[in-house]
Coordinates of C-alpha atoms in Angstrom, one line a residue:
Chain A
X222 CA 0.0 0.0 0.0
X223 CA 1.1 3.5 -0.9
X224 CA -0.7 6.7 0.3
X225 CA -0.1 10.6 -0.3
X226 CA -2.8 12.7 1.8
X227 CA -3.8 15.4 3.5
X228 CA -3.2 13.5 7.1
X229 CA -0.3 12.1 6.1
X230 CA 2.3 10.9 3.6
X231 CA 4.0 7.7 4.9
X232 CA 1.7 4.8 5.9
X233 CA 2.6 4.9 9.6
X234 CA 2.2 9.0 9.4
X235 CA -1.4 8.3 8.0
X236 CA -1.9 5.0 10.7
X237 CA -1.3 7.9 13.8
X238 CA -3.4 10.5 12.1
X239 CA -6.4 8.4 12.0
X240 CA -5.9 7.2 15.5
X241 CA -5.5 10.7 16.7
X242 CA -8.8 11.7 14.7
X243 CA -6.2 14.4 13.1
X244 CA -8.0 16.7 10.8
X245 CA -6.1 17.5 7.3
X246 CA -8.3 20.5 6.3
X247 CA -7.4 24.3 6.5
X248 CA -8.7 27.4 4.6
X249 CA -7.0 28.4 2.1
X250 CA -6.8 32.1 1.3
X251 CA -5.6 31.6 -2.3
X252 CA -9.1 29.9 -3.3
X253 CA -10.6 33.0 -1.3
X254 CA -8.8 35.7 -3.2
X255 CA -9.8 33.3 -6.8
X256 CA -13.8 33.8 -5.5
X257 CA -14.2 30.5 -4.4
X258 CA -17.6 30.4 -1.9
X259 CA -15.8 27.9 0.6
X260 CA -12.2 28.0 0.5
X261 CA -11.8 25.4 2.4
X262 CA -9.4 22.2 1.0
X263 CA -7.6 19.5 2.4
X264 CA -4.1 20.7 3.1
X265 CA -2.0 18.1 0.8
X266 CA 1.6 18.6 0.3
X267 CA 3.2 19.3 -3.1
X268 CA 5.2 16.1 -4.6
X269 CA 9.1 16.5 -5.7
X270 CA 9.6 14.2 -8.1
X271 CA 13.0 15.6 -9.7
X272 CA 14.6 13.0 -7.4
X273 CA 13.2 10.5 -9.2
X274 CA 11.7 11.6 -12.4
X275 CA 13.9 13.4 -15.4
X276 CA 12.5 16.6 -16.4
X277 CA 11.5 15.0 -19.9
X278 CA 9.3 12.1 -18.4
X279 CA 7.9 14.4 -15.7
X280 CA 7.0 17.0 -18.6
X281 CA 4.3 14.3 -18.9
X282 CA 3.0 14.5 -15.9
X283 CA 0.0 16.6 -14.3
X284 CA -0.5 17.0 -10.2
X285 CA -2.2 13.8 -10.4
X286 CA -0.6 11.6 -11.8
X287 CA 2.4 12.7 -9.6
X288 CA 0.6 11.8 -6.6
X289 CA -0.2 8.9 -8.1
X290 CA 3.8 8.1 -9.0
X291 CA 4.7 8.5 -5.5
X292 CA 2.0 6.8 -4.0
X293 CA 2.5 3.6 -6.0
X294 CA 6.6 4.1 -5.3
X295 CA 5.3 3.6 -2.0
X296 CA 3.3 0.4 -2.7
X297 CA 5.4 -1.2 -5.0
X298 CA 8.3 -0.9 -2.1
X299 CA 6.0 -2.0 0.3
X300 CA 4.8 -4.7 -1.6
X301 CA 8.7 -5.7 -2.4
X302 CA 8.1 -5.6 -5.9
X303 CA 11.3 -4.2 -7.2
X304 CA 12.5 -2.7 -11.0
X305 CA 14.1 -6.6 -11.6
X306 CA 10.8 -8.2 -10.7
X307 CA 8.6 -5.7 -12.9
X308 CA 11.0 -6.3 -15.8
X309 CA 10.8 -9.9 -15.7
X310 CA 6.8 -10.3 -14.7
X311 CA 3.7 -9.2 -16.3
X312 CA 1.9 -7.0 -13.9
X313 CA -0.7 -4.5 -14.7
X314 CA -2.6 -1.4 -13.7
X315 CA -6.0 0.0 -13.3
X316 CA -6.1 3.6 -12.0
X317 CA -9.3 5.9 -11.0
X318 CA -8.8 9.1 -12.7
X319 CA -12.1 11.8 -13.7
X320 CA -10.3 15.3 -14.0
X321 CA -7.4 16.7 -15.7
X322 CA -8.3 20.6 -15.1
X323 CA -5.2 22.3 -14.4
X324 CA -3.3 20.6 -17.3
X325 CA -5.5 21.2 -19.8
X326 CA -6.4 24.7 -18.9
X327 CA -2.9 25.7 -18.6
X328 CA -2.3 24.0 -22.7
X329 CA -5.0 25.9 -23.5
X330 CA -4.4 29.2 -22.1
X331 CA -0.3 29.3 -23.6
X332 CA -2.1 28.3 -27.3
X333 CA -4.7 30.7 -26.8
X334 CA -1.9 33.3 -25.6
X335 CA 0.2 32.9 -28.2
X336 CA -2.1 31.8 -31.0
X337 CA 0.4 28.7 -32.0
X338 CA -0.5 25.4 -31.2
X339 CA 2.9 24.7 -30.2
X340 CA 3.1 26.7 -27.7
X341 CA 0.9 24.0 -25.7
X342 CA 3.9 22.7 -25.1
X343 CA 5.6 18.6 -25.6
X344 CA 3.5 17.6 -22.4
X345 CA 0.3 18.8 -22.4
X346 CA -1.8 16.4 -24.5
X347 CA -0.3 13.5 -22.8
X348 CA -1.1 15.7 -19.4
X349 CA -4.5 16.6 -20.4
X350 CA -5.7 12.9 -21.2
X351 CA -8.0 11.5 -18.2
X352 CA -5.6 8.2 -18.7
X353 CA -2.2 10.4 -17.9
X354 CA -1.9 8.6 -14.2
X355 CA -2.2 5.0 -16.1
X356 CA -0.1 6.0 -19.2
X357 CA 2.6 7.5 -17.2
X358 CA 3.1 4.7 -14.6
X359 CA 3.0 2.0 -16.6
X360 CA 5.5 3.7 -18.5
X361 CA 7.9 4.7 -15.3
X362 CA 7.4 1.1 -13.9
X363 CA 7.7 -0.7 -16.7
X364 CA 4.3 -2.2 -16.0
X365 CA 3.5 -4.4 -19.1
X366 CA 0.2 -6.1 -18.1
X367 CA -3.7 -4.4 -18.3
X368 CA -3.5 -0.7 -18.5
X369 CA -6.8 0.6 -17.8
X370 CA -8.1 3.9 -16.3
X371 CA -11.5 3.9 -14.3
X372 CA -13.2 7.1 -14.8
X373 CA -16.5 6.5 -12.3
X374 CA -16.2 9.8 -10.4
X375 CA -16.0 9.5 -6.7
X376 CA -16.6 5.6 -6.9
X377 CA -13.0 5.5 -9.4
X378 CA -10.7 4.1 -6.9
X379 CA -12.8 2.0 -5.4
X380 CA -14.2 1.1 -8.9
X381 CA -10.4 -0.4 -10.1
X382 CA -9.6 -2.2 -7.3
X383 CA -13.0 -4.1 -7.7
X384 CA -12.0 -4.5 -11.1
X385 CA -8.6 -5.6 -10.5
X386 CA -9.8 -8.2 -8.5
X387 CA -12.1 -9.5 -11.2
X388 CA -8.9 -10.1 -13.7
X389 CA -6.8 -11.5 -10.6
X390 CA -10.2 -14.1 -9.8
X391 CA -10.4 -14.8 -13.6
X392 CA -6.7 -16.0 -14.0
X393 CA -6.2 -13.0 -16.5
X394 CA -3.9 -11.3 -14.4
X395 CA -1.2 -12.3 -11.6
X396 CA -0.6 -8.8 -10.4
X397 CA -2.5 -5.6 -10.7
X398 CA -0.9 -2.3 -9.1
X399 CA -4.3 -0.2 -8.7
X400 CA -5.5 2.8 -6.5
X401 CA -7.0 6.2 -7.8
X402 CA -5.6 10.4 -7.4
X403 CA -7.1 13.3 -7.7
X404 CA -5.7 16.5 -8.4
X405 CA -6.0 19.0 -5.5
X406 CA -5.7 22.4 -7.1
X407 CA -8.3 25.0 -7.2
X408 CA -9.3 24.5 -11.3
X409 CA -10.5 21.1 -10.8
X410 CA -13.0 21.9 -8.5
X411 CA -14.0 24.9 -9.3
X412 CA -17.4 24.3 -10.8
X413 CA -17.8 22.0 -8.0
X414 CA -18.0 24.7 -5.3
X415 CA -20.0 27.3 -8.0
X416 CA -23.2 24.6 -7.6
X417 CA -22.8 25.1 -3.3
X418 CA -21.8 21.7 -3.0
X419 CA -19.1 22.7 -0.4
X420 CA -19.2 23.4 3.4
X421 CA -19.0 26.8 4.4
X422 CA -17.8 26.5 8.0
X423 CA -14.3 28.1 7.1
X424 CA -13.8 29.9 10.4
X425 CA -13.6 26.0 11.8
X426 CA -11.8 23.9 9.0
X427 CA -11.2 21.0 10.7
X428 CA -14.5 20.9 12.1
X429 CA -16.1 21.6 8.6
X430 CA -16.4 18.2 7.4
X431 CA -18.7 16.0 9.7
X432 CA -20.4 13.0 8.0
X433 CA -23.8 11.8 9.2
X434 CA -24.0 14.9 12.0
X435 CA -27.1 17.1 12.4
X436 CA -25.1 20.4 11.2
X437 CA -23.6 18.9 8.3
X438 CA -23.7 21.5 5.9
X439 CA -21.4 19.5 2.5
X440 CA -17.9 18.3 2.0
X441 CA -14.8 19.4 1.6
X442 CA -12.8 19.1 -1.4
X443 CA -9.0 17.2 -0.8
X444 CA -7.0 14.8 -2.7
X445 CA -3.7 13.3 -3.2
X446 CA -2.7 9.1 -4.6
X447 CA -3.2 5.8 -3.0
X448 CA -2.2 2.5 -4.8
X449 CA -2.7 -0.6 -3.7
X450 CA -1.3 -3.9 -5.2
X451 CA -3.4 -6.9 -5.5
X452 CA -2.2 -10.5 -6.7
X453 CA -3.6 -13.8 -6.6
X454 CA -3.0 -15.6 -3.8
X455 CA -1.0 -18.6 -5.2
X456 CA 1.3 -15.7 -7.4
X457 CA 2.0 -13.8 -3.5
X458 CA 2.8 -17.1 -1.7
X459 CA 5.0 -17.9 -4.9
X460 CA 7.0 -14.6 -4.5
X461 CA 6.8 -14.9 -1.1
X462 CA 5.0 -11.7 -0.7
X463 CA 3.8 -10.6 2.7
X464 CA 0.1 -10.3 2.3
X465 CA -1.6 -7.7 4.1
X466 CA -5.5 -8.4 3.9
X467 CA -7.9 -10.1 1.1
X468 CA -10.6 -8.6 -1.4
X469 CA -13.3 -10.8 -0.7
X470 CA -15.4 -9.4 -2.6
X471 CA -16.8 -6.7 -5.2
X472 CA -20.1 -5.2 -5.5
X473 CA -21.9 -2.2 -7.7
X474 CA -24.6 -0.8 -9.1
X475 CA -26.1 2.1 -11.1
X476 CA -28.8 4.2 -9.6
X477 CA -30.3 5.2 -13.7
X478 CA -31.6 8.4 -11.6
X479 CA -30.5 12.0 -10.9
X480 CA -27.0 13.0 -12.0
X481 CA -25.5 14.2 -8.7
X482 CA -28.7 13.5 -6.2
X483 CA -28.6 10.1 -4.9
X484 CA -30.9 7.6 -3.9
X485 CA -31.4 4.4 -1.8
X486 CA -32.2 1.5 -3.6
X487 CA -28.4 1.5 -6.1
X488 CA -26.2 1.7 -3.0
X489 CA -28.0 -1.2 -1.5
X490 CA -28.1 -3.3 -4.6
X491 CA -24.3 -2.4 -4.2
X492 CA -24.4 -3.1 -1.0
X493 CA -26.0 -6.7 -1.3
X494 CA -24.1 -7.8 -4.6
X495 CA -21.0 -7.3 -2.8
X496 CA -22.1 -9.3 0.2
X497 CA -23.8 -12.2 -2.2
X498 CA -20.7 -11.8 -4.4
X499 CA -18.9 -12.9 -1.2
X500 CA -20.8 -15.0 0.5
X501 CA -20.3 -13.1 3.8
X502 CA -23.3 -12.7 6.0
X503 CA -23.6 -9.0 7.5
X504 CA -22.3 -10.1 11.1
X505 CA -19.2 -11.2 10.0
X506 CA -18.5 -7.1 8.8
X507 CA -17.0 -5.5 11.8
X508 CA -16.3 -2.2 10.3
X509 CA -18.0 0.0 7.7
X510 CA -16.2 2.5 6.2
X511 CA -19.0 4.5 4.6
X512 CA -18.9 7.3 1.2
X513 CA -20.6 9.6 3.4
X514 CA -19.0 13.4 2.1
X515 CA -20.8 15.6 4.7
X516 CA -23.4 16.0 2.9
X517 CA -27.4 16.3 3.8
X518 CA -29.0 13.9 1.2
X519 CA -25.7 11.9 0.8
X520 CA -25.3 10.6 3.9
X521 CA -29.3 10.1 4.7
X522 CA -29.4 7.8 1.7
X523 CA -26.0 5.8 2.8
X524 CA -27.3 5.8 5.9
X525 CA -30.4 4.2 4.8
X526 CA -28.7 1.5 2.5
X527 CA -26.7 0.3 5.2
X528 CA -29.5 0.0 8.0
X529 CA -31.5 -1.8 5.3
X530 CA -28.6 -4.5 4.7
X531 CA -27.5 -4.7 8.8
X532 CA -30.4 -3.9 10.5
X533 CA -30.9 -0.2 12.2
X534 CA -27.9 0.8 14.4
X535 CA -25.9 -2.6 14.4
X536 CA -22.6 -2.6 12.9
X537 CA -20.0 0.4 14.2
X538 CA -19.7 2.7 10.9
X539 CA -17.5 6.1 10.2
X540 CA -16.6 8.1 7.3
X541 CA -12.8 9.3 7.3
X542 CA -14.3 12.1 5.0
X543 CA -14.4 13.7 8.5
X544 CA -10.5 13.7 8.6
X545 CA -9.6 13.9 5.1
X546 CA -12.4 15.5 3.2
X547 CA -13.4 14.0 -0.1
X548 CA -10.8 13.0 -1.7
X549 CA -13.2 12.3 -4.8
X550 CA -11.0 10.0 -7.3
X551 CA -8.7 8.5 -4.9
X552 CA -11.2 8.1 -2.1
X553 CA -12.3 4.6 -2.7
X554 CA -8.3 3.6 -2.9
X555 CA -7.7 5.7 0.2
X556 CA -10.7 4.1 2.6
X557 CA -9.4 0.9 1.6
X558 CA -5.8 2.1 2.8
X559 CA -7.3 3.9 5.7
X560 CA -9.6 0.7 6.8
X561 CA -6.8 -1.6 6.5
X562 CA -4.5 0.1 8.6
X563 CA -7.5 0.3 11.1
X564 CA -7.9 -3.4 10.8
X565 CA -4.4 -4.6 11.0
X566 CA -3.9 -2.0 13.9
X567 CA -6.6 -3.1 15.9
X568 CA -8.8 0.7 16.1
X569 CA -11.6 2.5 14.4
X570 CA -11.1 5.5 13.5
X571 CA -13.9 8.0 14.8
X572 CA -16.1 9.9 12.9
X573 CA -15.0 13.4 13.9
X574 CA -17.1 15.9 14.7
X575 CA -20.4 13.8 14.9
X576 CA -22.2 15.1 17.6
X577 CA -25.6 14.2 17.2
X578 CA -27.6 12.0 14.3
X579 CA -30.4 14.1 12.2
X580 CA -33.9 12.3 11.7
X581 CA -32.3 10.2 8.7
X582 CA -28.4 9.0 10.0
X583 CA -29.4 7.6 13.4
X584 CA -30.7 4.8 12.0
X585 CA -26.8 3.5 12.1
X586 CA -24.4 3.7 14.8
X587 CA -21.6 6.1 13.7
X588 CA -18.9 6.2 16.4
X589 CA -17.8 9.7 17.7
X590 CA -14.4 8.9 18.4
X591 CA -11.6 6.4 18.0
X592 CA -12.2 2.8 19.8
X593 CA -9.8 0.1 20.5
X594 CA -11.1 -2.8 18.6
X595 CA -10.4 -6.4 16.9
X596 CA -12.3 -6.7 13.5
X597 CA -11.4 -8.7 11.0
X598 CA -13.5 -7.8 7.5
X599 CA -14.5 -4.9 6.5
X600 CA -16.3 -3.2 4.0
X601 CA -15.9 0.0 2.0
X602 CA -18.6 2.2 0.1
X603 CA -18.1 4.9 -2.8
X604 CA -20.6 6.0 -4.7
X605 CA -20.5 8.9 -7.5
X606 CA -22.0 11.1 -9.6
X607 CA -24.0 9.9 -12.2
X608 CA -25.3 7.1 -9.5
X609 CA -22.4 5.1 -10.0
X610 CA -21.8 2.9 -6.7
X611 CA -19.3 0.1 -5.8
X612 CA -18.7 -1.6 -2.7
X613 CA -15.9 -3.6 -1.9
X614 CA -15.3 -6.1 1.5
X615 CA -11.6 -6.6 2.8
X616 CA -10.4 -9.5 5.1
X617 CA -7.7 -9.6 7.4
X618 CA -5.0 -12.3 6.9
Chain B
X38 CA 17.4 42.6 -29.1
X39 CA 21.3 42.7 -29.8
X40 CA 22.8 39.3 -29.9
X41 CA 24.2 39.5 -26.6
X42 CA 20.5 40.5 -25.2
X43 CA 19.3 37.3 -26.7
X44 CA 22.3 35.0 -26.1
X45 CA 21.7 35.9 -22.2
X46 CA 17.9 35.5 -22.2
X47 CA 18.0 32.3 -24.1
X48 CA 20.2 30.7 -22.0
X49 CA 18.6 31.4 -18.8
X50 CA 15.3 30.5 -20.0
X51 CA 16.6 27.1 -21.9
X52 CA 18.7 26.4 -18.4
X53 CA 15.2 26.6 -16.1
X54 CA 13.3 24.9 -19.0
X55 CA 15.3 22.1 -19.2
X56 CA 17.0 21.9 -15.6
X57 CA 20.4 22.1 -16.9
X58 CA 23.5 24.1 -15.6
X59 CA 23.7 27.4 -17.6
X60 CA 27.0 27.1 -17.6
X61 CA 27.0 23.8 -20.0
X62 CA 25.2 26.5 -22.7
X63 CA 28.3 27.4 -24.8
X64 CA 28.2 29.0 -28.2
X65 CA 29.7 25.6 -29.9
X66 CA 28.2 22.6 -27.7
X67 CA 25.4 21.1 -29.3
X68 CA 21.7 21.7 -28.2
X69 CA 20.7 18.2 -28.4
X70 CA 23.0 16.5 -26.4
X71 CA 23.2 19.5 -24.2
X72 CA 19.8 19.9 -23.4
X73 CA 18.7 16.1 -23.8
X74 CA 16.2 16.6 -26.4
X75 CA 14.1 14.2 -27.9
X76 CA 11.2 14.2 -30.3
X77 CA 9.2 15.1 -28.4
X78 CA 10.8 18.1 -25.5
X79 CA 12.2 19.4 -28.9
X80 CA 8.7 20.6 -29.5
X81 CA 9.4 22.7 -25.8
X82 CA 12.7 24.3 -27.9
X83 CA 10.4 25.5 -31.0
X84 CA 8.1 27.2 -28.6
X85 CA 10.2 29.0 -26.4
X86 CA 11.3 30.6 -29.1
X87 CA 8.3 30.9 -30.8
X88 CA 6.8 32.6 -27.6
X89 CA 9.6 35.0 -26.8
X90 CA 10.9 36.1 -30.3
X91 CA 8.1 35.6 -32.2
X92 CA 10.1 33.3 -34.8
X93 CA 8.8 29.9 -35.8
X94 CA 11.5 27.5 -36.6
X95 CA 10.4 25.4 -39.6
X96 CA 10.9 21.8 -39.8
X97 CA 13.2 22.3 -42.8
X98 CA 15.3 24.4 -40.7
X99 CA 15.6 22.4 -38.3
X100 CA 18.7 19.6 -39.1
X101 CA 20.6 23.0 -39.8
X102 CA 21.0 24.0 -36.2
X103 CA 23.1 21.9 -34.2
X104 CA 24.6 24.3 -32.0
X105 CA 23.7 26.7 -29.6
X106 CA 25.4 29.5 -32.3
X107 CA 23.4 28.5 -34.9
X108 CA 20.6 29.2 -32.9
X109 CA 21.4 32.5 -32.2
X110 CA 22.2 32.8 -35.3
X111 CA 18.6 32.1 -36.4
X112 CA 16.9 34.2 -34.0
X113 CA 18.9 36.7 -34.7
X114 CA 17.9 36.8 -38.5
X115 CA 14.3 36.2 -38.2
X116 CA 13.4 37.9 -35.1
X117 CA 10.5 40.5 -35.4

């Protein structure tokens, strides 16, 4: 696993943060000064890659598919799958990817500018392609198996791990580097905040995003890379990999509804595919780590899904949204990060800032605040715009 | 611009462009090598000095500049 965020940048960095129920959102006066209605933004650091990227490959490369190069770094060092090993094996990658603002805009504005076509520059149509995270890795890695970006919206990490996991169960693939980024500039969210999706408690950013609570008033834009690497079981035993947990199972739906209101029956079917998919009977989940983005209808309708499939106020549920904001793209790579870590360190993360249910979330039982606990499966919701959902379930090993 | 104008702005500007040492810019080294182009960060070359001189190097031009002289050279001549 490989994660660059706003609460942290290493894996044990991200581990504490989460136990801590560390916030990584601040206002940012930049987006104020721009006209934004909610500056607010998940505080995520800048990635130097001139360490390990020459200037001519990382002309290529927009803000997220750097976050995604360093994430998966991470991961592929974690995972101990070194340059030898990718040059002598086939493994693949499926990356969630939906914007490429800031690259394109900036292409655009130099042609426009100068009113020569060339002044866009060697990069930019490789940097304003939705697939740039997928194109440039597999180039940088050497990775010579699937190459495949998921563009679902805020379901688009969760969306290629579920994915990669269907190759891996089919024999089509051994190995399948996967994960999602999102680019964390002001451009590629712009629009976002001009339809008043976004909270506008900035004189409290870290109190600003606050899934499932009465007061919730939206989310809170952030972003950054995960990557995660899955491989069949037989291919890590073989390599002698040291395996951190197991996809059980993948689940998803449509909702065929509104575009960016959601409802309750497509999560569910999510919800209950990825369940069936498993075989895995809702008391053996000991963790939910919900979509919820702070906010109203979201989190009413995920709340509802879930109560339908547990029962009302059963299994303990939070949204790391509260910590990280939405980290849209990446999120569903992220939560799966963030829940493992949870899993194989024995806590749940709270839900910060819940302080009281409204009519509609207290039919599940969000915990407030960071519990010492043993679980050993979760399961991990992301749903998007367009009323694309997808589910996944993760056991411990 | 006089020739020393653009010799010292070109340089700079090729040096941060394409994270070299300024100091490796010499009148005879050659740009390629120098500046580690290929295909494709040529294209960056072209439009640098499309965007601050105004000149377009054509692609017929191009094999006839090999060194950092001969690019003065042409900037020199077709600069507007």
């Amino acid at each position: 696993m490989g994660i660059w965020s706003c609460i942290g940048t290493t894996l044990d960095e991200v581990r504490d943060a989460l136990y801590q129920g560390k916030s990584g959102i601040i206002f940012s006066q930049e987006r104020k000064d721009a006209g934004f209605r909610s500056a607010l933004v998940g505080n995520v650091p800048k990635v130097d890659l001139k360490p390990y990227v020459p200037r001519n490959l990382r002309n290529f490369m927009p803000e997220e598919a750097q976050y995604g190069y360093i994430a998966t770094k991470q991961a592929l060092e974690h995972a101990g799958l070194d340059e030898d090993y990718l040059n002598t094996h086939e493994v693949g990658i499926i990356y969630g990817n939906d914007s490429v603002a800031e690259a394109t805009m900036q292409s655009l504005d130099k042609f426009r500018q100068a009113n020569s076509t060339v002044a866009c520059g060697s990069g930019a149509i490789f940097q304003s392609m939705n697939s740039n995270i997928t194109m440039n890795l597999a180039c940088l890695f050497k990775l010579r198996g699937i190459n495949l970006t998921a563009s679902a919206a805020c379901a688009s990490g969760s969306q290629s791990i579920g994915l990669a996991a269907l190759l891996i169960s089919q024999g089509l693939q051994d190995c399948v580097v996967c994960g999602g980024a999102e680019e964390n500039n002001m451009y590629g969210i712009a629009s976002f905040d001009g339809i008043q999706a976004f909270s506008i408690r900035e004189d409290e950013p870290t109190k600003a995003s606050r899934p499932f609570d009465a007061s919730r008033d939206g989310l809170v834009p952030s972003g950054g890379g995960a990557t995660v690497v899955l491989e069949s079981y037989e291919h890590a035993v073989k390599r002698g990999a040291n395996i951190i947990a197991e996809i059980v199972s993948w689940g998803f739906s449509g909702n065929g509804d509104h575009i960016s209101t959601p409802n309750v029956e497509g999560p569910a079917r999510s919800l209950e595919l990825c369940l069936r998919n498993g075989g895995v009977d809702p008391k053996q989940i000991g963790y939910i780590n919900a979509h919820a983005t702070s906010t109203v209808i979201g989190d009413r309708r995920e709340a509802q899904a879930i109560a339908q499939l547990f029962g009302e106020r059963t299994v303990p549920v939070t949204s790391t949204k509260s910590q990280t904001g939405h980290e849209m793209w990446m999120a569903g790579a992220s939560e799966i990060i963030y829940s493992t870590l949870m899993m194989k360190n024995g806590f749940i993360a709270g839900n910060i800032n819940f302080e009281k249910p409204d009519e509609e979330t207290a039919c599940i039982n969000v915990l407030p605040e960071t519990k010492e606990t043993h679980f050993d499966m979760f399961l991990s919701n992301s749903f998007g715009f367009g009323g694309t959902n997808s589910t996944l379930i993760v056991k411990n090993v | 611009m006089t020739r020393e104008e653009i010799i010292a702005e070109i340089n700079s500007e090729l040096a941060e462009e394409f994270e070299i040492d300024e100091a490796a810019i010499t009148p005879d080294a050659p740009i390629y090598q120098t500046l580690e182009l290929d295909s494709l960060s040529l294209v960056d070359l072209i439009g640098i000095v499309q965007t601050k001189y105004g000149v377009l190097i054509s692609k017929a031009e191009l094999p006839n500049i090999k060194t950092f002289a001969q690019l003065y050279d042409y900037i020199e001549q077709h600069q507007k």
